[in-house]
Amino acid sequence: MKIADLLREKNITLSFEVFPPKTSAGMESVSKATEEIASLHPDFMSVTYGAGGGTSEYTVDIARNLQDSYSVPVLAHLTCVSSTREHVRRMINLYKEKNIKNIMALRGDIPQDGAVADDYHHATELISDIRELGDFCLGGACYPEGHPEAATRRDDLIFLKQKADAGLDFLTTQMFFNNDMFYNFLYRARDIGIKIPIIAGIMPITNARQIRRSIALSGAELPERFRAIIDRFGSNDAAMKQAGIIYATEQIIDLLAHDVNHIHVYSMNKPDVAKGIKEALSDVIV
Ligand code: FAD
């Protein structure tokens, strides 16, 4: 099923994200985790793609398994900055062959050694290529607090509008911990003429180590209220996990109360976290 149709037909959607293993040795545990998350019946699941190519071959295998064995609509990611046009064409043909209908079209992070293939500079170019190569439903990334490389939030928004106009069906946000950042972004995005659905991306922080990495990658602001939670519970793994799930659930409830009805949870191969959130919302999302 195309995710654009899901977003149109369902009043509220809750989806989860998983990532592939780095080596074949990790495949068994990742498959088990993704299958447990699938058994929670999310509206769809996304499977990330390793920008450097390391884990990309597994993205398709996991997506296919979720789709065929669990009948979960799947969003398979694809990045371009480290790829040649030829490689992208091969991946698109593979997605077609495996009957994958939804692609998250991304630039990917610039590798630390700066090694890019030079065929692609921005996600917009990838979106135009995929549009020519097949009939896919396409998602793109957006950044309520601005992409870390953008000179200004205004520039980022102008490029986002160009990206949406290149042929996106929906956007999913980078993680944010302060809903006001999202509401402000949503207002500005609509004001500049971005009309497609914008799915709110929520990252449950369940251990103190994860927070440092997440903040470094996303540049998301940590509200004082959340800092206090980390200070108080960060050294106790069980308490931090529970507090992180509750914080993410409260963010989702606030979003729903403000008519933001499409929520994507960065569940990070953690079935217990996905389950905790799903159960906490069992009478809210029916
Ligand atoms: P772009 O949309 O190309 O934007 C990148 C930067 O370029 C921005 O600063 C933008 O303002 C600027 N820009 C855009 N167009 C132009 C232009 N024409 N001229 C000048 N500047 C321009 N990474 C992975 O490796 N694998 C994944 O599976 C993955 N999944 C993700 C899912 C989501 C929902 C999100 C939010 C991010 C994900 N990422 C993933 C991370 C993503 O690859 C990085 O954030 C990357 O740095 C930017 O990708 P993008 O597609 O947003 O890039």
mmCIF file of C-alpha atoms and ligand atoms in Angstrom:
data_model
loop_
_atom_site.group_PDB
_atom_site.id
_atom_site.type_symbol
_atom_site.label_atom_id
_atom_site.label_comp_id
_atom_site.label_asym_id
_atom_site.label_seq_id
_atom_site.Cartn_x
_atom_site.Cartn_y
_atom_site.Cartn_z
ATOM 1 C CA MET A 1 0.000 0.000 0.000
ATOM 2 C CA LYS A 2 1.184 3.507 -0.754
ATOM 3 C CA ILE A 3 1.766 5.580 2.374
ATOM 4 C CA ALA A 4 0.192 8.641 0.720
ATOM 5 C CA ASP A 5 -3.098 6.683 0.540
ATOM 6 C CA LEU A 6 -2.760 5.614 4.173
ATOM 7 C CA LEU A 7 -2.242 9.202 5.300
ATOM 8 C CA ARG A 8 -5.299 10.265 3.327
ATOM 9 C CA GLU A 9 -7.550 7.428 4.485
ATOM 10 C CA LYS A 10 -6.612 7.085 8.166
ATOM 11 C CA ASN A 11 -7.365 9.857 10.590
ATOM 12 C CA ILE A 12 -4.437 8.919 12.845
ATOM 13 C CA THR A 13 -1.339 6.875 11.961
ATOM 14 C CA LEU A 14 1.416 5.504 14.186
ATOM 15 C CA SER A 15 4.501 4.068 12.493
ATOM 16 C CA PHE A 16 7.843 2.708 13.668
ATOM 17 C CA GLU A 17 11.394 2.804 12.324
ATOM 18 C CA VAL A 18 14.014 0.057 12.303
ATOM 19 C CA PHE A 19 17.563 -0.062 11.009
ATOM 20 C CA PRO A 20 19.480 -2.913 9.348
ATOM 21 C CA PRO A 21 22.531 -4.588 10.930
ATOM 22 C CA LYS A 22 26.066 -3.570 9.957
ATOM 23 C CA THR A 23 27.118 -7.165 9.211
ATOM 24 C CA SER A 24 25.343 -10.444 8.491
ATOM 25 C CA ALA A 25 26.172 -11.546 12.065
ATOM 26 C CA GLY A 26 23.635 -9.035 13.364
ATOM 27 C CA MET A 27 20.849 -10.056 10.980
ATOM 28 C CA GLU A 28 19.212 -12.604 13.266
ATOM 29 C CA SER A 29 18.740 -10.263 16.227
ATOM 30 C CA VAL A 30 17.626 -7.377 13.996
ATOM 31 C CA SER A 31 15.100 -9.623 12.210
ATOM 32 C CA LYS A 32 13.715 -10.760 15.550
ATOM 33 C CA ALA A 33 13.366 -7.159 16.781
ATOM 34 C CA THR A 34 11.728 -5.946 13.563
ATOM 35 C CA GLU A 35 9.298 -8.861 13.582
ATOM 36 C CA GLU A 36 8.315 -8.127 17.189
ATOM 37 C CA ILE A 37 7.692 -4.497 16.256
ATOM 38 C CA ALA A 38 5.682 -5.596 13.204
ATOM 39 C CA SER A 39 3.484 -7.745 15.435
ATOM 40 C CA LEU A 40 2.305 -4.514 17.134
ATOM 41 C CA HIS A 41 0.493 -3.715 13.845
ATOM 42 C CA PRO A 42 1.906 -0.266 13.138
ATOM 43 C CA ASP A 43 0.369 1.576 10.191
ATOM 44 C CA PHE A 44 3.715 1.257 8.427
ATOM 45 C CA MET A 45 7.361 0.607 9.208
ATOM 46 C CA SER A 46 10.400 2.357 7.780
ATOM 47 C CA VAL A 47 13.754 0.682 7.238
ATOM 48 C CA THR A 48 16.796 2.962 7.147
ATOM 49 C CA TYR A 49 19.644 2.806 4.644
ATOM 50 C CA GLY A 50 23.366 3.018 5.432
ATOM 51 C CA ALA A 51 24.759 6.051 3.646
ATOM 52 C CA GLY A 52 28.195 4.479 3.204
ATOM 53 C CA GLY A 53 26.721 1.354 1.616
ATOM 54 C CA GLY A 54 27.651 -0.841 4.611
ATOM 55 C CA THR A 55 24.143 -1.864 5.567
ATOM 56 C CA SER A 56 22.206 -0.964 2.415
ATOM 57 C CA GLU A 57 21.990 -4.519 1.083
ATOM 58 C CA TYR A 58 20.001 -5.516 4.173
ATOM 59 C CA THR A 59 17.463 -2.697 3.867
ATOM 60 C CA VAL A 60 15.723 -4.448 1.009
ATOM 61 C CA ASP A 61 15.774 -7.877 2.724
ATOM 62 C CA ILE A 62 14.203 -6.509 5.926
ATOM 63 C CA ALA A 63 11.635 -4.424 4.046
ATOM 64 C CA ARG A 64 10.630 -7.356 1.878
ATOM 65 C CA ASN A 65 10.272 -9.681 4.876
ATOM 66 C CA LEU A 66 8.085 -7.185 6.759
ATOM 67 C CA GLN A 67 5.891 -6.674 3.726
ATOM 68 C CA ASP A 68 5.535 -10.325 2.729
ATOM 69 C CA SER A 69 5.434 -12.076 6.107
ATOM 70 C CA TYR A 70 3.674 -9.439 8.213
ATOM 71 C CA SER A 71 1.651 -7.507 5.634
ATOM 72 C CA VAL A 72 2.999 -4.251 7.075
ATOM 73 C CA PRO A 73 3.279 -1.413 4.555
ATOM 74 C CA VAL A 74 6.966 -0.587 4.287
ATOM 75 C CA LEU A 75 8.932 2.575 3.627
ATOM 76 C CA ALA A 76 12.436 1.674 2.402
ATOM 77 C CA HIS A 77 15.001 4.470 2.710
ATOM 78 C CA LEU A 78 17.527 5.321 0.011
ATOM 79 C CA THR A 79 20.404 7.800 0.206
ATOM 80 C CA CYS A 80 22.370 9.219 -2.723
ATOM 81 C CA VAL A 81 25.358 11.296 -1.661
ATOM 82 C CA SER A 82 27.782 8.360 -1.694
ATOM 83 C CA SER A 83 26.197 6.719 -4.750
ATOM 84 C CA THR A 84 26.596 6.967 -8.471
ATOM 85 C CA ARG A 85 23.557 7.387 -10.742
ATOM 86 C CA GLU A 86 24.168 3.839 -11.926
ATOM 87 C CA HIS A 87 23.956 2.485 -8.369
ATOM 88 C CA VAL A 88 20.740 4.399 -7.679
ATOM 89 C CA ARG A 89 19.224 3.019 -10.875
ATOM 90 C CA ARG A 90 20.118 -0.522 -9.752
ATOM 91 C CA MET A 91 18.599 0.046 -6.304
ATOM 92 C CA ILE A 92 15.393 1.423 -7.810
ATOM 93 C CA ASN A 93 15.095 -1.590 -10.078
ATOM 94 C CA LEU A 94 15.616 -3.835 -7.055
ATOM 95 C CA TYR A 95 12.883 -1.991 -5.111
ATOM 96 C CA LYS A 96 10.588 -2.428 -8.110
ATOM 97 C CA GLU A 97 11.406 -6.126 -8.391
ATOM 98 C CA LYS A 98 10.664 -6.644 -4.679
ATOM 99 C CA ASN A 99 7.380 -4.771 -4.980
ATOM 100 C CA ILE A 100 8.444 -1.984 -2.610
ATOM 101 C CA LYS A 101 6.128 0.938 -3.260
ATOM 102 C CA ASN A 102 7.347 3.572 -0.793
ATOM 103 C CA ILE A 103 10.799 5.151 -0.754
ATOM 104 C CA MET A 104 12.239 7.710 1.664
ATOM 105 C CA ALA A 105 14.490 9.709 -0.673
ATOM 106 C CA LEU A 106 17.447 11.204 1.174
ATOM 107 C CA ARG A 107 20.750 12.831 0.477
ATOM 108 C CA GLY A 108 22.439 11.086 3.422
ATOM 109 C CA ASP A 109 25.104 12.537 5.687
ATOM 110 C CA ILE A 110 28.393 13.558 4.115
ATOM 111 C CA PRO A 111 30.890 10.863 5.212
ATOM 112 C CA GLN A 112 33.547 12.085 7.669
ATOM 113 C CA ASP A 113 36.316 11.510 5.115
ATOM 114 C CA GLY A 114 34.325 13.670 2.670
ATOM 115 C CA ALA A 115 34.211 10.828 0.116
ATOM 116 C CA VAL A 116 31.137 11.560 -1.988
ATOM 117 C CA ALA A 117 30.472 10.164 -5.456
ATOM 118 C CA ASP A 118 29.661 13.619 -6.898
ATOM 119 C CA ASP A 119 26.658 12.462 -8.947
ATOM 120 C CA TYR A 120 24.229 13.787 -6.319
ATOM 121 C CA HIS A 121 24.465 16.891 -4.154
ATOM 122 C CA HIS A 122 20.940 17.164 -2.716
ATOM 123 C CA ALA A 123 17.954 14.908 -2.147
ATOM 124 C CA THR A 124 16.006 16.926 -4.743
ATOM 125 C CA GLU A 125 18.134 15.396 -7.511
ATOM 126 C CA LEU A 126 17.419 11.890 -6.244
ATOM 127 C CA ILE A 127 13.681 12.614 -6.080
ATOM 128 C CA SER A 128 13.647 13.770 -9.716
ATOM 129 C CA ASP A 129 15.529 10.613 -10.797
ATOM 130 C CA ILE A 130 13.211 8.246 -8.884
ATOM 131 C CA ARG A 131 10.162 9.993 -10.355
ATOM 132 C CA GLU A 132 11.521 9.205 -13.845
ATOM 133 C CA LEU A 133 12.349 5.599 -12.975
ATOM 134 C CA GLY A 134 9.059 4.361 -11.556
ATOM 135 C CA ASP A 135 5.715 4.839 -9.884
ATOM 136 C CA PHE A 136 6.704 5.154 -6.223
ATOM 137 C CA CYS A 137 5.249 6.985 -3.271
ATOM 138 C CA LEU A 138 8.064 9.275 -2.101
ATOM 139 C CA GLY A 139 8.857 10.665 1.332
ATOM 140 C CA GLY A 140 11.520 13.222 2.241
ATOM 141 C CA ALA A 141 13.162 14.514 5.410
ATOM 142 C CA CYS A 142 12.569 17.888 7.023
ATOM 143 C CA TYR A 143 14.074 19.654 10.008
ATOM 144 C CA PRO A 144 11.859 21.688 12.375
ATOM 145 C CA GLU A 145 14.960 23.280 13.924
ATOM 146 C CA GLY A 146 16.749 23.652 10.564
ATOM 147 C CA HIS A 147 19.193 21.217 8.970
ATOM 148 C CA PRO A 148 22.581 21.514 10.731
ATOM 149 C CA GLU A 149 24.331 22.561 7.471
ATOM 150 C CA ALA A 150 21.800 25.243 6.526
ATOM 151 C CA ALA A 151 22.986 28.861 6.777
ATOM 152 C CA THR A 152 19.554 29.971 8.000
ATOM 153 C CA ARG A 153 16.206 28.305 8.712
ATOM 154 C CA ARG A 154 14.693 30.424 5.962
ATOM 155 C CA ASP A 155 17.179 29.036 3.373
ATOM 156 C CA ASP A 156 16.453 25.520 4.604
ATOM 157 C CA LEU A 157 12.719 26.094 4.157
ATOM 158 C CA ILE A 158 13.154 27.461 0.623
ATOM 159 C CA PHE A 159 15.168 24.346 -0.332
ATOM 160 C CA LEU A 160 12.544 22.203 1.371
ATOM 161 C CA LYS A 161 9.829 23.762 -0.779
ATOM 162 C CA GLN A 162 11.915 22.977 -3.904
ATOM 163 C CA LYS A 163 12.340 19.416 -2.636
ATOM 164 C CA ALA A 164 8.615 18.956 -2.063
ATOM 165 C CA ASP A 165 7.874 20.404 -5.515
ATOM 166 C CA ALA A 166 10.317 17.927 -7.114
ATOM 167 C CA GLY A 167 7.737 15.227 -6.392
ATOM 168 C CA LEU A 168 7.391 14.311 -2.719
ATOM 169 C CA ASP A 169 4.169 12.811 -1.372
ATOM 170 C CA PHE A 170 4.955 13.460 2.303
ATOM 171 C CA LEU A 171 7.639 14.631 4.710
ATOM 172 C CA THR A 172 8.866 13.165 7.975
ATOM 173 C CA THR A 173 10.575 15.391 10.524
ATOM 174 C CA GLN A 174 13.872 14.963 12.247
ATOM 175 C CA MET A 175 13.459 14.227 15.959
ATOM 176 C CA PHE A 176 12.492 17.127 18.207
ATOM 177 C CA PHE A 177 11.915 17.257 21.948
ATOM 178 C CA ASN A 178 10.051 20.527 22.155
ATOM 179 C CA ASN A 179 6.686 20.417 20.365
ATOM 180 C CA ASP A 180 6.592 24.207 20.056
ATOM 181 C CA MET A 181 9.525 23.900 17.601
ATOM 182 C CA PHE A 182 7.359 21.615 15.489
ATOM 183 C CA TYR A 183 4.255 23.847 15.615
ATOM 184 C CA ASN A 184 6.352 26.850 14.599
ATOM 185 C CA PHE A 185 7.914 24.875 11.717
ATOM 186 C CA LEU A 186 4.530 23.586 10.567
ATOM 187 C CA TYR A 187 3.197 27.136 10.415
ATOM 188 C CA ARG A 188 6.206 28.322 8.377
ATOM 189 C CA ALA A 189 6.075 25.294 6.053
ATOM 190 C CA ARG A 190 2.385 25.849 5.279
ATOM 191 C CA ASP A 191 2.991 29.586 4.901
ATOM 192 C CA ILE A 192 5.654 29.018 2.215
ATOM 193 C CA GLY A 193 3.266 26.732 0.327
ATOM 194 C CA ILE A 194 4.285 23.202 1.379
ATOM 195 C CA LYS A 195 0.963 21.390 1.267
ATOM 196 C CA ILE A 196 1.902 17.700 1.566
ATOM 197 C CA PRO A 197 1.389 15.786 4.863
ATOM 198 C CA ILE A 198 4.145 16.269 7.451
ATOM 199 C CA ILE A 199 4.675 13.310 9.770
ATOM 200 C CA ALA A 200 6.068 14.177 13.208
ATOM 201 C CA GLY A 201 9.179 12.098 14.060
ATOM 202 C CA ILE A 202 9.486 11.242 17.754
ATOM 203 C CA MET A 203 12.604 9.732 19.299
ATOM 204 C CA PRO A 204 12.093 8.071 22.698
ATOM 205 C CA ILE A 205 15.355 8.616 24.586
ATOM 206 C CA THR A 206 15.808 5.569 26.747
ATOM 207 C CA ASN A 207 19.384 5.900 27.956
ATOM 208 C CA ALA A 208 21.700 8.787 28.733
ATOM 209 C CA ARG A 209 24.342 7.655 26.190
ATOM 210 C CA GLN A 210 21.834 7.792 23.362
ATOM 211 C CA ILE A 211 21.017 11.421 24.084
ATOM 212 C CA ARG A 212 24.559 12.639 23.351
ATOM 213 C CA ARG A 213 24.602 10.873 19.967
ATOM 214 C CA SER A 214 21.083 11.961 19.042
ATOM 215 C CA ILE A 215 21.740 15.598 19.864
ATOM 216 C CA ALA A 216 25.054 15.591 18.003
ATOM 217 C CA LEU A 217 23.380 14.178 14.877
ATOM 218 C CA SER A 218 20.200 16.221 14.900
ATOM 219 C CA GLY A 219 21.140 19.441 16.670
ATOM 220 C CA ALA A 220 17.721 19.272 18.382
ATOM 221 C CA GLU A 221 17.183 21.533 21.373
ATOM 222 C CA LEU A 222 16.812 19.783 24.729
ATOM 223 C CA PRO A 223 14.131 21.516 26.799
ATOM 224 C CA GLU A 224 14.920 22.204 30.440
ATOM 225 C CA ARG A 225 12.182 19.782 31.487
ATOM 226 C CA PHE A 226 13.905 16.963 29.615
ATOM 227 C CA ARG A 227 17.374 17.886 30.899
ATOM 228 C CA ALA A 228 16.027 17.546 34.436
ATOM 229 C CA ILE A 229 14.734 14.053 33.621
ATOM 230 C CA ILE A 230 18.147 13.002 32.305
ATOM 231 C CA ASP A 231 19.928 14.502 35.328
ATOM 232 C CA ARG A 232 17.603 12.686 37.702
ATOM 233 C CA PHE A 233 17.264 9.290 35.968
ATOM 234 C CA GLY A 234 20.184 9.086 33.490
ATOM 235 C CA SER A 235 22.328 6.870 35.726
ATOM 236 C CA ASN A 236 19.561 4.310 36.223
ATOM 237 C CA ASP A 237 18.891 2.465 32.956
ATOM 238 C CA ALA A 238 15.478 1.065 33.913
ATOM 239 C CA ALA A 239 14.226 4.402 35.256
ATOM 240 C CA MET A 240 15.574 6.323 32.248
ATOM 241 C CA LYS A 241 13.868 3.934 29.857
ATOM 242 C CA GLN A 242 10.523 4.335 31.601
ATOM 243 C CA ALA A 243 10.890 8.118 31.821
ATOM 244 C CA GLY A 244 11.940 8.305 28.130
ATOM 245 C CA ILE A 245 8.912 6.312 26.998
ATOM 246 C CA ILE A 246 6.591 8.484 29.095
ATOM 247 C CA TYR A 247 8.171 11.713 27.770
ATOM 248 C CA ALA A 248 7.772 10.544 24.140
ATOM 249 C CA THR A 249 4.192 9.434 24.820
ATOM 250 C CA GLU A 250 3.349 12.834 26.319
ATOM 251 C CA GLN A 251 4.820 14.537 23.251
ATOM 252 C CA ILE A 252 2.580 12.376 21.041
ATOM 253 C CA ILE A 253 -0.528 13.091 23.108
ATOM 254 C CA ASP A 254 0.157 16.828 22.864
ATOM 255 C CA LEU A 255 0.657 16.536 19.079
ATOM 256 C CA LEU A 256 -2.613 14.641 18.673
ATOM 257 C CA ALA A 257 -4.391 17.210 20.828
ATOM 258 C CA HIS A 258 -3.160 19.834 18.337
ATOM 259 C CA ASP A 259 -4.460 17.826 15.349
ATOM 260 C CA VAL A 260 -1.042 16.548 14.304
ATOM 261 C CA ASN A 261 -2.289 13.097 13.472
ATOM 262 C CA HIS A 262 0.601 11.291 11.795
ATOM 263 C CA ILE A 263 3.336 10.148 14.147
ATOM 264 C CA HIS A 264 6.519 8.238 13.311
ATOM 265 C CA VAL A 265 8.456 6.764 16.239
ATOM 266 C CA TYR A 266 12.208 6.234 15.939
ATOM 267 C CA SER A 267 11.903 2.916 17.716
ATOM 268 C CA MET A 268 15.519 1.936 16.917
ATOM 269 C CA ASN A 269 15.037 -1.877 16.886
ATOM 270 C CA LYS A 270 13.660 -1.776 20.437
ATOM 271 C CA PRO A 271 10.373 -3.722 20.563
ATOM 272 C CA ASP A 272 9.892 -2.969 24.276
ATOM 273 C CA VAL A 273 10.012 0.769 23.583
ATOM 274 C CA ALA A 274 7.599 0.500 20.628
ATOM 275 C CA LYS A 275 5.299 -1.664 22.728
ATOM 276 C CA GLY A 276 5.446 0.744 25.702
ATOM 277 C CA ILE A 277 4.351 3.647 23.511
ATOM 278 C CA LYS A 278 1.692 1.683 21.644
ATOM 279 C CA GLU A 279 0.163 0.382 24.887
ATOM 280 C CA ALA A 280 0.247 3.800 26.560
ATOM 281 C CA LEU A 281 -1.779 5.137 23.607
ATOM 282 C CA SER A 282 -4.160 2.188 23.297
ATOM 283 C CA ASP A 283 -7.308 4.231 24.005
ATOM 284 C CA VAL A 284 -5.966 7.389 22.354
ATOM 285 C CA ILE A 285 -5.179 5.796 18.968
ATOM 286 C CA VAL A 286 -7.887 3.274 18.203
HETATM 287 P P1 FAD B 1 18.722 17.556 1.581
HETATM 288 O O1 FAD B 1 17.269 17.751 1.475
HETATM 289 O O2 FAD B 1 19.505 17.443 0.304
HETATM 290 O O3 FAD B 1 19.302 18.758 2.457
HETATM 291 C C1 FAD B 1 20.655 18.735 2.930
HETATM 292 C C2 FAD B 1 21.167 20.167 3.091
HETATM 293 O O4 FAD B 1 21.303 20.778 1.802
HETATM 294 C C3 FAD B 1 20.226 21.078 3.879
HETATM 295 O O5 FAD B 1 21.015 21.952 4.656
HETATM 296 C C4 FAD B 1 19.471 21.854 2.807
HETATM 297 O O6 FAD B 1 19.022 23.116 3.269
HETATM 298 C C5 FAD B 1 20.546 21.994 1.730
HETATM 299 N N1 FAD B 1 20.030 22.071 0.358
HETATM 300 C C6 FAD B 1 19.012 21.360 -0.180
HETATM 301 N N2 FAD B 1 18.859 21.690 -1.475
HETATM 302 C C7 FAD B 1 19.827 22.628 -1.760
HETATM 303 C C8 FAD B 1 20.187 23.339 -2.926
HETATM 304 N N3 FAD B 1 19.542 23.189 -4.080
HETATM 305 N N4 FAD B 1 21.231 24.202 -2.859
HETATM 306 C C9 FAD B 1 21.919 24.382 -1.691
HETATM 307 N N5 FAD B 1 21.604 23.737 -0.537
HETATM 308 C C10 FAD B 1 20.571 22.864 -0.582
HETATM 309 N N6 FAD B 1 20.479 9.130 6.791
HETATM 310 C C11 FAD B 1 20.916 7.928 6.326
HETATM 311 O O7 FAD B 1 22.101 7.773 6.028
HETATM 312 N N7 FAD B 1 20.059 6.868 6.172
HETATM 313 C C12 FAD B 1 18.732 6.964 6.461
HETATM 314 O O8 FAD B 1 17.990 5.986 6.309
HETATM 315 C C13 FAD B 1 18.240 8.223 6.971
HETATM 316 N N8 FAD B 1 16.923 8.386 7.269
HETATM 317 C C14 FAD B 1 16.465 9.618 7.687
HETATM 318 C C15 FAD B 1 15.094 9.797 7.955
HETATM 319 C C16 FAD B 1 14.612 11.029 8.398
HETATM 320 C C17 FAD B 1 13.140 11.212 8.662
HETATM 321 C C18 FAD B 1 15.514 12.111 8.605
HETATM 322 C C19 FAD B 1 15.007 13.434 9.122
HETATM 323 C C20 FAD B 1 16.870 11.950 8.341
HETATM 324 C C21 FAD B 1 17.362 10.713 7.877
HETATM 325 N N9 FAD B 1 18.719 10.512 7.579
HETATM 326 C C22 FAD B 1 19.171 9.301 7.112
HETATM 327 C C23 FAD B 1 19.676 11.608 7.789
HETATM 328 C C24 FAD B 1 19.845 12.471 6.499
HETATM 329 O O9 FAD B 1 20.448 11.687 5.494
HETATM 330 C C25 FAD B 1 20.716 13.663 6.870
HETATM 331 O O10 FAD B 1 20.040 14.528 7.739
HETATM 332 C C26 FAD B 1 21.328 14.430 5.696
HETATM 333 O O11 FAD B 1 22.339 15.296 6.226
HETATM 334 C C27 FAD B 1 20.352 15.286 4.892
HETATM 335 O O12 FAD B 1 19.535 14.523 4.099
HETATM 336 P P2 FAD B 1 18.287 15.221 3.320
HETATM 337 O O13 FAD B 1 17.700 14.212 2.455
HETATM 338 O O14 FAD B 1 17.440 15.950 4.281
HETATM 339 O O15 FAD B 1 19.133 16.299 2.432
#
